[in-house]
Each structure stands twice: as C-alpha cells, then as structure tokens.
C-alpha cells in the first residue's frame, strides 16, 4: 500500500509515546524520512487519497484515543541542522531543530533569537503556530521557509504565503515544512546568554515544567503573548480568566489544570485524551459563563474519538453570543 522508503515506515503505530502529554491512539502509519529526497519521493508516490499529517515533537498536541486515519510524518535527524550566517544576521534551521537549541546556537554567534529559548517544541511547529513570547513572534523574524507539497514538489514560502496571525499560519493541507530561515539582531553573546538564563529561571518558577503538559492550553483572549515586562497587563490573559472562574487545579479523570499555572493542562499520570479534551471544553464553558469570554484552544487536537465525540463546550450557546466575545 505504501511506497518504498529509505527511512522508517511503521504501520499501525501508537503515538502516545511521541506526545508530551503521553496520550493518543495509533496512526495508520508513521513515516520518518531519511532526508529531503526520501520525503519528496514518498509523497510523490503516495496515493493522493491518503491523508498525511506532519508531526513535530508532539509538544503542543493531543492525539485522540481513536488515533489518526493518516500517514503521520515525523522528521528526525535528517532535518535538525542549524546553519548560522552571523554577518548577514540569518539563521537557517531544519524543521526538527529544537527551538531552545536554535536560540542557544544563535546566541553563541551573537544573534538574538532568545525568545525561542523557553518555547517547547521544534522550529517546524514554531513556524506553523507563529510561536512567540516576551513580545516577539516567529513572524517578526521570518525570512522564508521551504516545504514539500503533497505532490512531492519542493517550494519556497514567504511571509505572504503563510499569512501569520496570533498563534496560527496558513499552510495547504498535506504540505510539510522542511526548514526555515529567520533574521536576528546582532548582540553580545554573553548578554544573550544571561537573558536566556533569566528567562529559564522565570519559566521554571511559574510553570509546571516537570509535569506532563503541552505548554499553554488556550490562546490569550487579549490576542498576544505575555511580554514579561513590568507594564504587562493580565486582565485578558487565559490564566487570569481561568483563575477568575475558580478553575485553578480543576480536574477531570487524570487531567488537571495545573495548580502552578492555571493555563497549563497536565496529565497527572493516568489521563486519556478524552479526559484532557473534556477538561478543556469544560473550562471553556465555565469561563464563558463567568466572564463572557470564549477561550480558543492553543493545543492542537487531532484524530478520532474512541466512543462518543466530546461536544464543543460552547455548542449550546448562540453563535451570536460567541462572536461578541471575539471567538
């Protein structure tokens, strides 16, 4: 059924061990391409009717218990290179390069991509989600990206192609980003290293970094990330409206909104994807009832339910009511 590959192709592959939340059923197949040519050849030869789903390191993902009816493509060592042109202020990173590694290597060469240091995941997901913190986003640094189309062609993408918005971008179905080039300001390497050390300390003091989580669960209703500055406001931050609804520590099954940071959903050890998504939808409903704010998921949820689907927490509300809240 599947084309010959030089990488690794595994049918009926469970995905729970590939996500940070450690939940999820099987993919029809998991493909780990050896290199760019292997990926292109596979997609070109694969039946166009077969769906594909590019997956990063699973840091911002809930795979539902029923699994994914698609070929999941997960990039590895053939796509984790980091190239730095310090003179031009450019960093080119493979899709599988971890955000933290890109930030550190850039800093060592005197280039400031420090905003990436505390963002979980890899560059592919960072581009796809327009990741950001401390007032900086991928879109602010983006130069171009390369991607393989569903038909196997290699293309170059510009910012206009991706249409970056808060926590999202546009990419045609089945296309796979392979690398991205970012621009960065020049700065003193020691100063950049000191800034990242401070950022890590602040993160570890405020976020459940030792728990099974997927980073922020919901987008900030304000429409921007925390800046980390003294004048940062919190009224329309997701954690604040969750707190105001009395949901810090709220749990369903093995899923819990963290006591440490109420916009972090954690797997306490026995959660299913059903527990996690049910908890999220319950939080959305109760926040709306409390504040009239329709929280939007930041964690991506994919695949099929095992049993009855989980209803949208706002499904029983009038669409006009939701629209008024900026949903």
XYZ file of C-alpha atoms in Angstrom:
327
model
C 0.000 0.000 0.000
C 2.831 2.392 0.816
C 5.791 3.377 -1.410
C 9.277 2.073 -0.696
C 11.328 4.380 1.519
C 14.894 4.669 2.833
C 13.717 5.979 6.166
C 11.432 4.137 8.586
C 7.774 3.338 7.893
C 5.720 1.658 10.618
C 2.074 0.734 10.160
C -0.484 0.964 13.000
C 1.991 2.906 15.133
C 0.803 4.080 18.564
C 1.502 7.786 19.043
C 1.118 8.222 22.799
C 4.860 7.952 23.431
C 5.536 10.667 20.835
C 3.466 13.396 22.505
C 4.400 15.361 25.599
C 1.014 14.589 27.155
C 1.579 10.863 26.569
C -1.879 10.150 25.162
C -3.271 9.040 21.812
C -4.134 6.076 19.663
C -2.430 4.708 16.538
C -1.709 6.323 13.201
C -2.411 4.260 10.105
C 1.330 4.616 9.545
C 4.248 6.620 10.864
C 6.872 7.721 8.332
C 10.261 9.028 9.438
C 12.046 10.127 6.261
C 15.798 9.712 5.954
C 16.253 13.029 4.167
C 14.558 15.536 1.863
C 14.695 13.313 -1.218
C 13.154 10.421 0.717
C 10.287 12.670 1.817
C 9.714 14.013 -1.699
C 9.737 10.582 -3.267
C 7.326 9.181 -0.697
C 4.781 11.973 -1.096
C 5.026 11.903 -4.882
C 4.345 8.147 -4.965
C 1.725 8.019 -2.196
C -1.887 7.646 -3.304
C -3.305 11.210 -3.346
C -6.368 9.927 -1.484
C -4.245 9.029 1.553
C -4.153 11.824 4.120
C -0.859 12.896 5.659
C -0.266 14.708 8.938
C 3.090 16.368 9.663
C 4.020 15.978 13.328
C 6.796 17.683 15.241
C 7.956 16.653 18.699
C 4.375 16.485 19.980
C 4.789 19.375 22.411
C 1.542 21.143 21.523
C -0.662 18.228 20.571
C -3.450 15.978 21.789
C -3.848 12.860 19.662
C -7.304 11.466 20.365
C -7.708 7.956 21.726
C -9.027 6.571 18.423
C -5.835 7.561 16.611
C -5.295 9.234 13.241
C -6.516 7.881 9.912
C -3.495 9.201 8.041
C 0.199 8.757 7.494
C 1.910 10.756 10.215
C 5.193 12.231 9.007
C 7.705 12.890 11.761
C 11.006 14.498 10.893
C 14.194 13.480 12.664
C 17.951 13.724 12.342
C 17.861 14.426 8.629
C 16.052 17.684 9.368
C 17.644 19.103 12.522
C 20.563 21.053 11.067
C 21.212 24.637 12.206
C 23.159 26.955 9.902
C 24.213 30.432 11.028
C 25.390 33.389 8.943
C 26.367 35.813 11.701
C 27.462 38.526 9.287
C 24.121 38.569 7.493
C 22.123 38.030 10.679
C 20.454 34.896 9.338
C 19.747 31.511 10.940
C 18.504 28.571 8.864
C 17.168 25.661 10.863
C 15.709 22.323 9.880
C 12.157 21.642 10.906
C 13.232 19.185 13.614
C 15.731 21.539 15.278
C 14.537 22.294 18.797
C 13.617 25.915 19.454
C 15.892 26.002 22.509
C 18.869 24.718 20.516
C 18.324 27.310 17.792
C 18.213 30.101 20.388
C 21.400 28.893 22.094
C 23.405 28.374 18.897
C 22.324 31.749 17.545
C 23.246 33.461 20.831
C 26.698 31.899 20.785
C 27.247 33.600 17.418
C 25.899 36.935 18.666
C 22.414 36.703 17.129
C 19.303 37.382 19.180
C 16.611 34.718 18.881
C 16.328 34.461 22.666
C 12.526 34.465 22.552
C 12.737 30.879 21.299
C 14.677 29.641 24.337
C 11.695 28.830 26.548
C 9.265 27.757 23.810
C 8.714 23.980 23.840
C 8.980 22.160 20.547
C 10.840 22.427 17.262
C 11.141 25.018 14.508
C 8.502 23.425 12.271
C 5.835 23.809 14.926
C 7.103 27.276 15.821
C 6.581 28.423 12.235
C 3.240 26.667 11.907
C 1.904 28.232 15.132
C 3.738 31.562 14.818
C 5.157 30.836 18.250
C 6.174 33.714 20.441
C 6.782 35.113 23.895
C 8.259 38.206 25.544
C 6.668 40.321 22.814
C 8.437 38.563 19.902
C 6.976 36.130 17.388
C 8.323 33.963 14.590
C 6.600 36.324 12.152
C 8.829 39.181 13.366
C 11.953 37.239 12.355
C 10.697 35.170 9.428
C 12.528 35.389 6.109
C 11.397 32.260 4.256
C 10.717 28.555 4.595
C 10.988 25.520 2.378
C 8.216 22.962 2.175
C 7.323 19.822 0.248
C 3.868 19.807 -1.294
C 1.504 16.856 -1.109
C 2.644 16.003 -4.651
C 6.312 15.946 -3.630
C 7.479 19.275 -5.077
C 9.881 21.490 -3.112
C 8.687 25.089 -2.799
C 9.809 28.274 -1.037
C 7.303 30.074 1.178
C 7.257 33.770 2.081
C 5.505 35.504 4.948
C 2.777 36.497 2.487
C 2.215 32.825 1.697
C 1.871 31.842 5.349
C -0.297 34.812 6.399
C 0.892 34.805 10.003
C -1.580 35.660 12.754
C -1.561 35.215 16.519
C -0.817 31.516 17.099
C -1.524 30.461 13.525
C -0.439 30.472 9.894
C -1.826 29.172 6.622
C -0.352 26.057 5.010
C -2.071 23.908 2.381
C -3.300 20.517 3.568
C -0.608 17.858 3.425
C 2.319 20.224 2.842
C 5.372 19.574 5.030
C 7.721 22.365 6.116
C 11.350 21.221 5.999
C 13.351 24.276 7.090
C 13.010 27.961 7.925
C 15.293 30.982 7.716
C 14.993 33.632 10.414
C 16.618 37.050 10.732
C 18.103 38.192 14.018
C 19.630 41.336 15.503
C 23.289 41.238 16.477
C 24.089 41.420 20.184
C 26.713 40.479 22.741
C 26.748 36.682 23.242
C 27.279 36.942 26.994
C 24.345 39.318 27.360
C 22.138 36.987 25.345
C 23.167 34.003 27.455
C 22.401 35.946 30.639
C 18.973 36.893 29.314
C 18.147 33.273 28.490
C 19.280 32.143 31.932
C 16.917 34.690 33.465
C 14.076 33.606 31.188
C 14.541 29.971 32.168
C 14.528 30.824 35.857
C 11.295 32.788 35.494
C 9.690 29.976 33.493
C 10.656 27.290 35.986
C 9.340 29.421 38.847
C 5.920 29.934 37.249
C 5.229 26.925 35.006
C 4.908 23.172 35.723
C 7.964 22.262 33.653
C 8.439 18.927 35.424
C 4.863 17.771 34.686
C 3.404 16.199 31.562
C 1.942 19.207 29.800
C 1.719 20.724 26.334
C 2.505 24.319 27.197
C -0.304 26.865 27.167
C -3.705 25.246 26.715
C -5.621 28.275 25.427
C -4.727 31.372 23.463
C -4.777 34.633 25.375
C -8.104 36.427 24.742
C -6.079 39.636 24.512
C -4.615 38.331 21.245
C -0.949 38.495 22.220
C 1.592 36.689 24.367
C 2.932 37.822 27.707
C 5.697 40.376 27.235
C 7.466 39.715 30.523
C 7.762 43.472 31.058
C 6.697 45.465 34.106
C 3.808 47.112 32.257
C 2.347 43.799 31.047
C -1.370 43.528 31.777
C -3.136 40.323 32.807
C -6.862 41.084 32.584
C -7.280 39.220 29.300
C -4.692 36.517 29.814
C -6.016 32.962 29.650
C -4.620 32.041 33.079
C -6.352 35.052 34.649
C -9.832 34.328 33.293
C -9.420 30.643 34.250
C -8.422 31.710 37.757
C -11.346 34.111 37.960
C -13.692 31.235 37.134
C -12.262 29.271 40.084
C -10.676 26.613 37.871
C -7.070 26.523 39.059
C -6.478 22.858 39.938
C -9.794 21.767 38.368
C -9.623 18.160 37.166
C -11.469 15.508 35.196
C -10.156 11.953 35.430
C -6.387 12.098 35.189
C -6.359 15.562 33.595
C -5.871 18.722 35.643
C -5.467 22.466 35.159
C -2.179 22.999 36.941
C -2.132 24.448 40.445
C 1.097 26.201 39.479
C -0.147 27.802 36.241
C -3.850 27.546 35.520
C -3.466 27.729 31.711
C -1.321 24.582 31.723
C -3.208 21.315 31.399
C -1.327 18.361 32.855
C -1.576 14.603 32.685
C -1.273 13.532 36.312
C -0.248 10.066 35.130
C -3.428 8.245 34.110
C -5.192 10.725 31.814
C -6.641 9.727 28.463
C -7.010 12.095 25.554
C -10.735 12.028 26.363
C -10.005 13.292 29.896
C -7.818 16.112 28.611
C -10.170 17.335 25.908
C -13.201 17.023 28.207
C -11.397 19.139 30.787
C -10.537 21.779 28.213
C -14.092 22.033 26.914
C -15.449 22.217 30.467
C -13.044 25.070 31.217
C -14.119 26.905 28.051
C -17.775 26.635 29.045
C -17.284 27.775 32.615
C -15.070 30.719 31.640
C -17.708 31.833 29.154
C -20.423 31.554 31.788
C -18.302 33.517 34.252
C -16.848 36.232 32.012
C -18.480 36.023 28.576
C -15.095 35.134 27.057
C -14.828 32.268 24.558
C -11.388 30.738 25.052
C -9.779 29.289 21.947
C -7.581 26.192 22.091
C -3.866 26.694 21.559
C -3.161 22.965 21.829
C -3.891 21.229 18.533
C -6.305 18.280 18.802
C -6.295 15.691 16.014
C -7.636 12.246 15.219
C -10.735 10.264 16.029
C -12.620 9.839 19.261
C -12.804 6.424 20.843
C -16.513 6.352 21.582
C -18.781 9.385 21.620
C -17.287 12.691 20.419
C -16.658 15.378 23.020
C -19.031 18.280 22.357
C -17.731 21.808 21.969
C -18.071 23.463 25.362
C -19.796 26.430 23.727
C -22.044 24.399 21.415
C -25.173 25.120 23.428
C -24.600 28.875 23.245
C -25.890 31.048 20.455
C -23.307 31.758 17.780
C -24.020 35.483 18.062
C -23.079 35.343 21.753
C -19.759 33.696 20.959
C -18.991 36.157 18.173
C -19.418 39.077 20.550
C -16.520 37.772 22.624
C -14.101 37.696 19.684
C -14.113 33.916 19.265
